[in-house]
mmCIF file of C-alpha atoms in Angstrom:
data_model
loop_
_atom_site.group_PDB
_atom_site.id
_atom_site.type_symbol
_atom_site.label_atom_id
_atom_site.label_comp_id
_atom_site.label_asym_id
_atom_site.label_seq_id
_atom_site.Cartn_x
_atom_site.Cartn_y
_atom_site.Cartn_z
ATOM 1 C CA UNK D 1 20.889 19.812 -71.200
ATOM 2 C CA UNK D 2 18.832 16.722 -71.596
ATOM 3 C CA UNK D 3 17.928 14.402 -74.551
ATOM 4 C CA UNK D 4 14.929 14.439 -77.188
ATOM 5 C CA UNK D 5 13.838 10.662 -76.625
ATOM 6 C CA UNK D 6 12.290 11.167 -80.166
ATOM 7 C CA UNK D 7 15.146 12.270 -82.474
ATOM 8 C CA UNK D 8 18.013 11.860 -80.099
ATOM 9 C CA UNK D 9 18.964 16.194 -80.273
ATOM 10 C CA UNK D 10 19.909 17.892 -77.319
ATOM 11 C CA UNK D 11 17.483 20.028 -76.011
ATOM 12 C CA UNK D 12 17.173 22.537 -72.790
ATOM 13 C CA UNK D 13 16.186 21.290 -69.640
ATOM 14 C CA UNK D 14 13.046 23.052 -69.214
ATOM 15 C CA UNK D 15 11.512 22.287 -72.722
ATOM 16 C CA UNK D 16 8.227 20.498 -72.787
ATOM 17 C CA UNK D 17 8.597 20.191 -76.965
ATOM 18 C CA UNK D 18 11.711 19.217 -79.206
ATOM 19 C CA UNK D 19 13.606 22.059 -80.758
ATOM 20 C CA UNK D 20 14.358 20.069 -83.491
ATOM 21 C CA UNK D 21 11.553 17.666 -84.110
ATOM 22 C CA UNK D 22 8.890 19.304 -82.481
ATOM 23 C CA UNK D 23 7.757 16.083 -81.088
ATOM 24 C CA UNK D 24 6.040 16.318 -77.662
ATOM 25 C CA UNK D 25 8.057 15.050 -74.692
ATOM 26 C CA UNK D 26 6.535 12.282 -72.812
ATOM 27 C CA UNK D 27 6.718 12.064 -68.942
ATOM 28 C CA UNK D 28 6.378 9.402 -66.289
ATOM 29 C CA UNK D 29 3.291 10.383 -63.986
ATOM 30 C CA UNK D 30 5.292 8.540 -61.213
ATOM 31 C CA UNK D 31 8.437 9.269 -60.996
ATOM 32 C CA UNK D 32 9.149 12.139 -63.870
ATOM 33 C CA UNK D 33 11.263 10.706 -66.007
ATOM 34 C CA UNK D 34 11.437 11.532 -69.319
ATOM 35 C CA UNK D 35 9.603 8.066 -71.460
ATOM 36 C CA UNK D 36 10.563 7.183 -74.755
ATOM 37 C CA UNK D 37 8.683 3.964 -75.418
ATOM 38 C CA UNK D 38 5.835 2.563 -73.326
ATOM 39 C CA UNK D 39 6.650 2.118 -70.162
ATOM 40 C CA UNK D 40 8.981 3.682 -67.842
ATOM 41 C CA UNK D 41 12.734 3.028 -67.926
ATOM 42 C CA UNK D 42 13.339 4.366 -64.889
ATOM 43 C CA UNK D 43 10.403 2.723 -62.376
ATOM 44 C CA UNK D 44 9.028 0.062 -64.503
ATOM 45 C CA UNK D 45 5.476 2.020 -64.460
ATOM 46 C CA UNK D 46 3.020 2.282 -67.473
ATOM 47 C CA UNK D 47 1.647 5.504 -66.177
ATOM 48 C CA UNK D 48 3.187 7.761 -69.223
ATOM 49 C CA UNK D 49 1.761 11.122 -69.831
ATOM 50 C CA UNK D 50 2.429 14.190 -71.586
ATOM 51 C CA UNK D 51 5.643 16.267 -70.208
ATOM 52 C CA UNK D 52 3.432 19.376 -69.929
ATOM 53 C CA UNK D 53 0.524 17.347 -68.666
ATOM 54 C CA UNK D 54 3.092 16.160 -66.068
ATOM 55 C CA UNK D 55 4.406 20.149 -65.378
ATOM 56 C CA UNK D 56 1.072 21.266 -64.752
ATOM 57 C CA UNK D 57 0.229 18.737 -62.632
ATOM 58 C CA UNK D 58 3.256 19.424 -60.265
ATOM 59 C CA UNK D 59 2.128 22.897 -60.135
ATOM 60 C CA UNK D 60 -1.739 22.456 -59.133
ATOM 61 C CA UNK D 61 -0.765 19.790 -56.358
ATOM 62 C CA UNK D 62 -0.460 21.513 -53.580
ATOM 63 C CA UNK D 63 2.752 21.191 -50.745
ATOM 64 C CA UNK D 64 1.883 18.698 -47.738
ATOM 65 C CA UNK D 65 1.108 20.919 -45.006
ATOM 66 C CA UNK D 66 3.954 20.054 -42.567
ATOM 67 C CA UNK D 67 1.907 18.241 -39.235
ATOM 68 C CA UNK D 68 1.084 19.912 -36.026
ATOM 69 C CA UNK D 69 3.700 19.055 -33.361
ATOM 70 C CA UNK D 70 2.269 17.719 -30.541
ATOM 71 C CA UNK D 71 3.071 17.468 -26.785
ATOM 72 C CA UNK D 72 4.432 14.300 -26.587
ATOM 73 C CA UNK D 73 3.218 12.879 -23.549
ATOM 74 C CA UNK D 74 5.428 11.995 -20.882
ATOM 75 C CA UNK D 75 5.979 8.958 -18.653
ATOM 76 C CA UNK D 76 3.873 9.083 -15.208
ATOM 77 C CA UNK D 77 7.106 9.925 -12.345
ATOM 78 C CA UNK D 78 6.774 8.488 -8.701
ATOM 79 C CA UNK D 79 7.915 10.980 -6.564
ATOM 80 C CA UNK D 80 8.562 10.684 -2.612
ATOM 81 C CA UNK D 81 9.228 12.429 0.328
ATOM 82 C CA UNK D 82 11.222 12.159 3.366
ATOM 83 C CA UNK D 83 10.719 15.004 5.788
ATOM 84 C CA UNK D 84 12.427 15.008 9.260
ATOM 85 C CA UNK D 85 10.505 15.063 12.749
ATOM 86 C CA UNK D 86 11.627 18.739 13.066
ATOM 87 C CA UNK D 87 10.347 19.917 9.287
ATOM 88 C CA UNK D 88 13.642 20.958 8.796
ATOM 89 C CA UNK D 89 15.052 19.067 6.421
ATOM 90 C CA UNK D 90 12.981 17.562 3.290
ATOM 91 C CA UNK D 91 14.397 15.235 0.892
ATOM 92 C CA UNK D 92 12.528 14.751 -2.360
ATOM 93 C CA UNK D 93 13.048 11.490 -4.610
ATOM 94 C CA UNK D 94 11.641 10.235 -8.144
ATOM 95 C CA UNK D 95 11.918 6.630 -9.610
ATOM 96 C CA UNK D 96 14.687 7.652 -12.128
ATOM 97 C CA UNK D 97 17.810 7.075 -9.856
ATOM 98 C CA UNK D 98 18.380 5.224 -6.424
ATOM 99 C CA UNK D 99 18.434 7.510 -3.545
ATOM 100 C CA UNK D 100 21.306 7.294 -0.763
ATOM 101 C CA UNK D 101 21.111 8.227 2.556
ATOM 102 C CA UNK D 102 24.099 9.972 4.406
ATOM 103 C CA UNK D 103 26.745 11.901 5.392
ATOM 104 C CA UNK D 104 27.936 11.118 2.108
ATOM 105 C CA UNK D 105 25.302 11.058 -0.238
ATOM 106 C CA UNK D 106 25.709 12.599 -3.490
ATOM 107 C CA UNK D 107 22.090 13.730 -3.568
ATOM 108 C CA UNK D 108 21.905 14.642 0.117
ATOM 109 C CA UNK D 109 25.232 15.107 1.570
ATOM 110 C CA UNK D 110 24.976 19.038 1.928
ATOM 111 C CA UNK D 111 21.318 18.374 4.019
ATOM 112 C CA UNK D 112 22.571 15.443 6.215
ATOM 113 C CA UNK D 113 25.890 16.496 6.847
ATOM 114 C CA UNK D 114 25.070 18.006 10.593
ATOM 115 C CA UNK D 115 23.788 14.265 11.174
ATOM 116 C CA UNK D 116 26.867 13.143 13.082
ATOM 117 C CA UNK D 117 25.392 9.525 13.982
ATOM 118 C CA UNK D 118 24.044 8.761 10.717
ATOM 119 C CA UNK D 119 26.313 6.576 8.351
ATOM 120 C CA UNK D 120 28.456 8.332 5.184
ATOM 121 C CA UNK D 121 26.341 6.185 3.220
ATOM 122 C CA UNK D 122 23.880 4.656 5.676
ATOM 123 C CA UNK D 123 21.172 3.616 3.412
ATOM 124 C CA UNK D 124 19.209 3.518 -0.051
ATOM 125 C CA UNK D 125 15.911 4.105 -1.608
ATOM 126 C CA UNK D 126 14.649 3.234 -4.951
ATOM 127 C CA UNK D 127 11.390 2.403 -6.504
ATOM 128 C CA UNK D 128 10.729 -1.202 -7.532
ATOM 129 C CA UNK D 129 8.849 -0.834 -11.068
ATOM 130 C CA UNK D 130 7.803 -4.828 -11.300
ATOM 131 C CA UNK D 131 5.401 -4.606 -7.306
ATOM 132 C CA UNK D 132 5.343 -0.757 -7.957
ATOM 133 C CA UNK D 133 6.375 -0.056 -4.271
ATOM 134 C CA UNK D 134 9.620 2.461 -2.865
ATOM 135 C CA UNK D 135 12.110 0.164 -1.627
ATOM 136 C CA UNK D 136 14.412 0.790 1.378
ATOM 137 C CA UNK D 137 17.643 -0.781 2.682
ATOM 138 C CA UNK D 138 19.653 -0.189 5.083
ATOM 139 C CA UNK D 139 24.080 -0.175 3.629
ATOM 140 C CA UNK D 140 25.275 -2.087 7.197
ATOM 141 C CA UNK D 141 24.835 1.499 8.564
ATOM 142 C CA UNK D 142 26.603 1.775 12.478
ATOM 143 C CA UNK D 143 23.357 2.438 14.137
ATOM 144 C CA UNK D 144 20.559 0.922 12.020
ATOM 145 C CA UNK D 145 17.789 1.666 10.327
ATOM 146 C CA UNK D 146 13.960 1.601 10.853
ATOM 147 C CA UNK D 147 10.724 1.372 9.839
ATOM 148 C CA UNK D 148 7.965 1.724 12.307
ATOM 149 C CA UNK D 149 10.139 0.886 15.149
ATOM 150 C CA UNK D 150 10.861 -2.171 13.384
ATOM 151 C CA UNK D 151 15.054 -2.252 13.026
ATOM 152 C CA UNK D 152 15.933 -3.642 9.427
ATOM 153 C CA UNK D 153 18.205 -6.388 8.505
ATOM 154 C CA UNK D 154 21.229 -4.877 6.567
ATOM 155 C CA UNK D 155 21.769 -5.464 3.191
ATOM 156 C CA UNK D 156 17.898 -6.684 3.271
ATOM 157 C CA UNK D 157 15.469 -4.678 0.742
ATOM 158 C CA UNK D 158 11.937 -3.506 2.787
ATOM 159 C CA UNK D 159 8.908 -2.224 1.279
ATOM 160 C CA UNK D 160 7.729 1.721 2.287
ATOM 161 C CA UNK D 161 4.171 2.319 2.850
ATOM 162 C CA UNK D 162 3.232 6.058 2.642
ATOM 163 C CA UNK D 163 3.288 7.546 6.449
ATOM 164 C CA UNK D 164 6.187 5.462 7.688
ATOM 165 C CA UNK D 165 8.501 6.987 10.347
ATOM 166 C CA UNK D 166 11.731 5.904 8.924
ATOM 167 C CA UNK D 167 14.536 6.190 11.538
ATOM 168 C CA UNK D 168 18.185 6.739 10.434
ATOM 169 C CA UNK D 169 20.425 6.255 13.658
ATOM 170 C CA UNK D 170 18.516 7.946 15.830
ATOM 171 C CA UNK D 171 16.885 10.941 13.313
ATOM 172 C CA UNK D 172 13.276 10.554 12.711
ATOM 173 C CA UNK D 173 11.514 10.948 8.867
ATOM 174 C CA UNK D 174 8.003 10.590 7.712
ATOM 175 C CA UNK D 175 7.819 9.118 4.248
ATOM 176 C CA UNK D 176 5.197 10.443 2.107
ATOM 177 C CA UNK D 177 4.413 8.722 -1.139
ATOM 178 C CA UNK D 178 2.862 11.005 -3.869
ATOM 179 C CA UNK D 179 0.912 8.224 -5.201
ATOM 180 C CA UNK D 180 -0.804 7.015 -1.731
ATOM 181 C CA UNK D 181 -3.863 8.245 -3.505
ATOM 182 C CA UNK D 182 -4.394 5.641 -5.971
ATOM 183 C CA UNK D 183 -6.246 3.237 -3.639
ATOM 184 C CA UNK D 184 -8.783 6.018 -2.200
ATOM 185 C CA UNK D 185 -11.831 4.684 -3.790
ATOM 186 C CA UNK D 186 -11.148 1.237 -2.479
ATOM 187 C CA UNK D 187 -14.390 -0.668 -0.315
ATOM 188 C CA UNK D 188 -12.554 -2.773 2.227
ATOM 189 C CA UNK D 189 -15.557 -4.842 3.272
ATOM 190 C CA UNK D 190 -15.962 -5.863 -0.693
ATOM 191 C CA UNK D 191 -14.103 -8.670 -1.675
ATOM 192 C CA UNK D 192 -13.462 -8.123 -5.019
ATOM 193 C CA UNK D 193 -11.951 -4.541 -4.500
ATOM 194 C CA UNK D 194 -10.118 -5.289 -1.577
ATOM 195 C CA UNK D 195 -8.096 -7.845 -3.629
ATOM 196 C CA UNK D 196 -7.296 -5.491 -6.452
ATOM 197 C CA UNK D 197 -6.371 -3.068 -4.392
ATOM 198 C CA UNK D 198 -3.723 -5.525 -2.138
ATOM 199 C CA UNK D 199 -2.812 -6.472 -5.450
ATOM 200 C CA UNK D 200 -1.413 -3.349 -6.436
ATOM 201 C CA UNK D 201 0.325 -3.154 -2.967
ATOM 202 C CA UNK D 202 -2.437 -1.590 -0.344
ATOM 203 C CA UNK D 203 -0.984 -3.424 2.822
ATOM 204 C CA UNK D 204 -4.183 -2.483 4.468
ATOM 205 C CA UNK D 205 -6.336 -4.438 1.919
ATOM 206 C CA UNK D 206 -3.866 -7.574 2.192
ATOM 207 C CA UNK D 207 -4.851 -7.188 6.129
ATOM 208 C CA UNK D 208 -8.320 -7.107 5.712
ATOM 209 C CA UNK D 209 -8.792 -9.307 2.784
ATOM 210 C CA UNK D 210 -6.292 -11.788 5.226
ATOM 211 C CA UNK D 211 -8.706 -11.938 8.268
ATOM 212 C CA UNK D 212 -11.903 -12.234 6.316
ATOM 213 C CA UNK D 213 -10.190 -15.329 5.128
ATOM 214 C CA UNK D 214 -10.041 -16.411 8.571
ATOM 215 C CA UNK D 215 -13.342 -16.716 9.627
ATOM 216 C CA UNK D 216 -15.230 -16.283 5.819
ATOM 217 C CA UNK D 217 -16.534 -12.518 6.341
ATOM 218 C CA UNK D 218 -16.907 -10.180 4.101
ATOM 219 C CA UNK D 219 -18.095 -12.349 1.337
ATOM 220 C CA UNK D 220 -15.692 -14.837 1.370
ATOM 221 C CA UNK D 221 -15.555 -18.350 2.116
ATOM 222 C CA UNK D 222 -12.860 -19.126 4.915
ATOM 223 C CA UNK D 223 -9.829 -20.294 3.485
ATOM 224 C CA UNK D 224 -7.178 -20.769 5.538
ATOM 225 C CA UNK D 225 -4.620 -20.818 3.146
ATOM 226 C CA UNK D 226 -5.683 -17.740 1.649
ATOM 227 C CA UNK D 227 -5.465 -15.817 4.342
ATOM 228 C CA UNK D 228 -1.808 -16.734 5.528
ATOM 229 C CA UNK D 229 -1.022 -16.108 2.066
ATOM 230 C CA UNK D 230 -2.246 -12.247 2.383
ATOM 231 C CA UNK D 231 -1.161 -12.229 5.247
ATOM 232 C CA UNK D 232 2.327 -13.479 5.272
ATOM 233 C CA UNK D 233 2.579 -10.482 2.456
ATOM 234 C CA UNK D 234 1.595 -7.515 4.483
ATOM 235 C CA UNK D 235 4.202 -8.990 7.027
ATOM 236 C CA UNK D 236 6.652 -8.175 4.182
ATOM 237 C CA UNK D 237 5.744 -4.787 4.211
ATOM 238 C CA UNK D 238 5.889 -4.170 8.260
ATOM 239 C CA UNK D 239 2.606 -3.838 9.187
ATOM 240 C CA UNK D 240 2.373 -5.152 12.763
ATOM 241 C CA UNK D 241 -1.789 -6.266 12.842
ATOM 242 C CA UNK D 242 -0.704 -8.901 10.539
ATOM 243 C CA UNK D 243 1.195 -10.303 12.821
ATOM 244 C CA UNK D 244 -1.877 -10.727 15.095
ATOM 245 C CA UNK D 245 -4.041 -11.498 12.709
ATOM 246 C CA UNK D 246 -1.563 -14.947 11.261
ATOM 247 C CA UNK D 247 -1.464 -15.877 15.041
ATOM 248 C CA UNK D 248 -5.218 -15.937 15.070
ATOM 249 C CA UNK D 249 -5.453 -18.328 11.962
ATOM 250 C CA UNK D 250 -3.388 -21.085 14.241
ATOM 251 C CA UNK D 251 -4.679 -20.380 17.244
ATOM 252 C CA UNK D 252 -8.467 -19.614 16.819
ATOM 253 C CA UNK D 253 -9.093 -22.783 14.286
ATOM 254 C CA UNK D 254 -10.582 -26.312 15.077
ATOM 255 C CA UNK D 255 -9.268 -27.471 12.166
ATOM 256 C CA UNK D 256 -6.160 -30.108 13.138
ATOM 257 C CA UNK D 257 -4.382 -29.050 10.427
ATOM 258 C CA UNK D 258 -3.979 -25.627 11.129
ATOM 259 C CA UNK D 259 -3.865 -24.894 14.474
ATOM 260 C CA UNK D 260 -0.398 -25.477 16.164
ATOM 261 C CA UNK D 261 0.434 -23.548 19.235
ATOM 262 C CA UNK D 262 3.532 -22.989 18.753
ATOM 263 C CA UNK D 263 3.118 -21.090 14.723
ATOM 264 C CA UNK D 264 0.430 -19.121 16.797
ATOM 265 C CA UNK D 265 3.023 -18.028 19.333
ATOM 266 C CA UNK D 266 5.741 -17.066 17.158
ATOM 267 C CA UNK D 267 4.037 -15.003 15.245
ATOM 268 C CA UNK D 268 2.230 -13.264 18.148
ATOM 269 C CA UNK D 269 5.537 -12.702 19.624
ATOM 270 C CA UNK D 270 6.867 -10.714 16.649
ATOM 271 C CA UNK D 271 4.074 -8.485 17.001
ATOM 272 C CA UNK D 272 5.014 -8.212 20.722
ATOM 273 C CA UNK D 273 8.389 -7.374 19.392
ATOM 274 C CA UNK D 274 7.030 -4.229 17.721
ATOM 275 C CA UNK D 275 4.923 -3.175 20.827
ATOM 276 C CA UNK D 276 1.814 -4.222 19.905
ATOM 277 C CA UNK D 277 -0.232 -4.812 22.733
ATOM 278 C CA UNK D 278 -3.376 -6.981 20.998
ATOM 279 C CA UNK D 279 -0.360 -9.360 19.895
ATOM 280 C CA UNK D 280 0.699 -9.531 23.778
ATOM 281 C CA UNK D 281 -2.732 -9.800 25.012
ATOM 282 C CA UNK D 282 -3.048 -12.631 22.680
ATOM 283 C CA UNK D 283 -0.540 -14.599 23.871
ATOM 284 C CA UNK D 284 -1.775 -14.317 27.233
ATOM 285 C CA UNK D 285 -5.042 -16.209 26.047
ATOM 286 C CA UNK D 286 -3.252 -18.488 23.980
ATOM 287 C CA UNK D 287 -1.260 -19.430 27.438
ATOM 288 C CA UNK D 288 -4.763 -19.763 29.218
ATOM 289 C CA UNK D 289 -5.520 -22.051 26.985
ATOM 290 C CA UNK D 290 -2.551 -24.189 27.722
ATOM 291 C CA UNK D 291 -3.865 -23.968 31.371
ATOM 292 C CA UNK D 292 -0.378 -22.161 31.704
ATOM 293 C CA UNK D 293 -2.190 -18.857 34.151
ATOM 294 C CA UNK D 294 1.786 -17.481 35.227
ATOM 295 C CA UNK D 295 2.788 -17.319 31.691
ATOM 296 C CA UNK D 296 -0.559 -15.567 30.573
ATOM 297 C CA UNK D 297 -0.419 -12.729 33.795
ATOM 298 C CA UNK D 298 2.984 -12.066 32.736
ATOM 299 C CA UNK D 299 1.640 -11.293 28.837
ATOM 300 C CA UNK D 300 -1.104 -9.460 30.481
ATOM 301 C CA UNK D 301 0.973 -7.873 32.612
ATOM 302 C CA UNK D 302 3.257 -6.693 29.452
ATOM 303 C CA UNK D 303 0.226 -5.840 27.486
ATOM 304 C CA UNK D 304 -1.120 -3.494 30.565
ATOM 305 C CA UNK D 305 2.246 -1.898 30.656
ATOM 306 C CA UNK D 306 2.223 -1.272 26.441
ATOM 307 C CA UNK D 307 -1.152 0.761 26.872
ATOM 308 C CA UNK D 308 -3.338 -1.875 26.234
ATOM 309 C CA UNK D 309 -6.732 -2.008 28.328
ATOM 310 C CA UNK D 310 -7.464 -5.441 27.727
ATOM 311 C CA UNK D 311 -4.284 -6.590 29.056
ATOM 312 C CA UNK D 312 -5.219 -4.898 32.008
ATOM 313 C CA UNK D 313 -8.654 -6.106 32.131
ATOM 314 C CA UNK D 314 -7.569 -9.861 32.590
ATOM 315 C CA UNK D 315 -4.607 -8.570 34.534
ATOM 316 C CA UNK D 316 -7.589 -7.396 36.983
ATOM 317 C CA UNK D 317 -9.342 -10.543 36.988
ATOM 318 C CA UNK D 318 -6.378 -12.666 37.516
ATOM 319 C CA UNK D 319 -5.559 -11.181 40.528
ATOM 320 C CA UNK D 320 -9.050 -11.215 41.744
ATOM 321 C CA UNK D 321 -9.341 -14.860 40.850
ATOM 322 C CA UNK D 322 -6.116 -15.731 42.353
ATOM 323 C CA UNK D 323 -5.236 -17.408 39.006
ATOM 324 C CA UNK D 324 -1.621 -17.373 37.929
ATOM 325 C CA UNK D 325 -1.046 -14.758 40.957
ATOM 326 C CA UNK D 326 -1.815 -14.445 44.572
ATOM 327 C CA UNK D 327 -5.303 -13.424 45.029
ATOM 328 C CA UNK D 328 -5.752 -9.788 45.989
ATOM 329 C CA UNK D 329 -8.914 -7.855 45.658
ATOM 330 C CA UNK D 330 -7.784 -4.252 46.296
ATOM 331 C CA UNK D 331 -4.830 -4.508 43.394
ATOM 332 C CA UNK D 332 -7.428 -6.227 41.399
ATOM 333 C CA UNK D 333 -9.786 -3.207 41.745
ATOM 334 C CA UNK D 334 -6.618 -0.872 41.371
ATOM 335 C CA UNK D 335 -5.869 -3.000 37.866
ATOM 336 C CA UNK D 336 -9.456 -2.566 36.962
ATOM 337 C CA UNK D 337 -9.345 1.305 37.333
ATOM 338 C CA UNK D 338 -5.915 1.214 35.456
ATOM 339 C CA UNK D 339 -7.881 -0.787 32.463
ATOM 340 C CA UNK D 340 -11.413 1.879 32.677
ATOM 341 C CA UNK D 341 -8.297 4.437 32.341
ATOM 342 C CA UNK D 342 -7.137 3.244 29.019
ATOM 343 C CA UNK D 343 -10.205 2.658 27.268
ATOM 344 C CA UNK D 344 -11.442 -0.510 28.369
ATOM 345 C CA UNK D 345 -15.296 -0.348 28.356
ATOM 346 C CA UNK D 346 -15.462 -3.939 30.081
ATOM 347 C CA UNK D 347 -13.613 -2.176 32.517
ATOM 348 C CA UNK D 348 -16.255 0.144 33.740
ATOM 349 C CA UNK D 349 -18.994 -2.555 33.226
ATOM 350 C CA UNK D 350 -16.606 -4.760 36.152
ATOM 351 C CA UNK D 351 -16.551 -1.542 38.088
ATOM 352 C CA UNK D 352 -19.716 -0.708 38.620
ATOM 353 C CA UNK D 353 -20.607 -4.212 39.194
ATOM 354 C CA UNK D 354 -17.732 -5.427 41.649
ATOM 355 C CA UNK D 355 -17.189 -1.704 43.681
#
């Protein structure tokens, strides 16, 4: 039961109309209520209107239609794989979780448990969101970790680059980053998209963006510091021809400031370290130029014996010179066939010359 706001009577709920004084019930258009005077009691509003007025108006406006539900679109995953030498084990990873590798791992454990020299927990992978790079560090596993033949400090985060041979112990993965593809468009002889692309982590755009800083190709001016800086960065991520190419920026420059034989060496020598014959071959020159010829046939010699026909080249003409080594003619034509073997076109050019 509700009340007439007219005459005070009790009337039913539904009535539009006093049973009793048969005056017309007035209505809030906002919020309902029943009005008495002239304004709303209830919500402060002047809107008043007739209580039928109100009733058919609740009946003509039609019910919200209830909204579409839509996909709601989900977060972009990074997804990995590590697939051993033999294809016979794969081990898939996303960025929601951090990844062990082991005996022991509870993602892995059942797959690696046949792995006898691999650590219970030997090491961990997780994607870094901030550099938007996989992450990989070795848990002061008994026989080390790698990347690229390149044996990790323990307890020391390294970057992944997709196609790495990651070796656990001595078992042998390629890494395959699902996203590798976001830097296929990229010009590496334009400046401009070579740096946005090392900027989102392309080590081979750091590189090249790096030695065009060297010498000012590519549209750049040459900017020393520039180019260690790029460079210095793909060093963090393993990549061994940035190791040759920071020994160049000490050791090919006229500028007093920057070159220094012995920054030029030591970074040369950690590309040696990772069997990379241009670095050897490098330091071999870089020895000449100290008038040191034993030191640089020995690099040569090292370089020759890495697969590197250069190294073999001067090798040749070292011992056909008589510099650094006793002169001898036949092994210097021997050397020179070695060096025409492995690729060296200034090889054959000697060759056809000198025999």
């Amino acid at each position: 039961m509700k009340q007439c706001p007219h005459c005070n009577s009790e009337i039913l709920d539904d009535s539009i109309y006093c049973d009793r004084c048969g005056q017309r019930l007035m209505a809030c258009a906002d919020c309902g209520a029943f009005v008495r005077g002239k304004f709303c009691r209830n919500c402060g509003s002047k809107n008043i209107i007739d209580a039928l007025e109100y009733e058919q108006r609740q009946k003509t406006v039609p019910e919200p239609e209830p909204e579409p539900i839509t996909d709601v679109p989900t977060q972009e995953r990074h997804t990995a794989t590590l697939t051993s030498a033999d294809g016979s084990i794969t081990l898939q990873i996303d960025d929601s979780a951090e990844y062990i590798i082991g005996r022991k791992s509870p993602q892995f454990g059942k797959q690696l448990a046949g792995c006898a020299r691999m650590s219970r927990t030997h090491a961990v992978i997780n994607w870094d969101d901030k550099e938007k790079r996989w992450l990989l560090t070795d848990l002061a596993s008994a026989h080390g970790t790698m990347i690229n033949d390149y044996k990790l400090e323990s307890e020391t985060p390294y970057y992944l680059n997709d196609d790495s041979t990651v070796t656990f112990a001595n078992y042998e993965f390629n890494f395959a980053d699902s996203g590798s593809e976001r830097n296929s468009g990229v010009d590496y002889n334009d400046p401009e998209s070579c740096k946005k692309a090392a900027i989102q982590g392309d080590v081979k755009a750091m590189v090249n963006l790096g030695s065009s800083y060297i010498y000012g190709f590519n549209g750049v001016d040459a900017d020393k510091e520039e180019a260690v800086k790029w460079l210095k960065k793909a060093v963090d991520l393993g990549d061994t021809e940035a190791y040759r190419f920071l020994g160049r920026v000490y050791s090919d420059s006229d500028d007093p400031e920057f070159y220094d034989f012995d920054e030029a060496l030591k970074w040369y020598q950690k590309g040696a370290e990772m069997d990379d014959g241009n670095c050897m071959v490098n330091i071999g020159y870089l020895y000449l130029s100290d008038e040191n010829e034993t030191e640089a046939c020995k690099w040569f010699r090292k370089a020759m014996h890495a697969g590197n026909g250069l190294g073999a080249y001067n090798l040749a003409l070292m011992y056909y010179d008589g510099s650094g080594v006793d002169k001898d003619e036949d092994k210097a034509i021997r050397i020179m066939r070695k060096a025409s073997e492995l690729g060296e076109s200034l090889a054959d050019d000697w060759l056809e010359t000198n025999t």
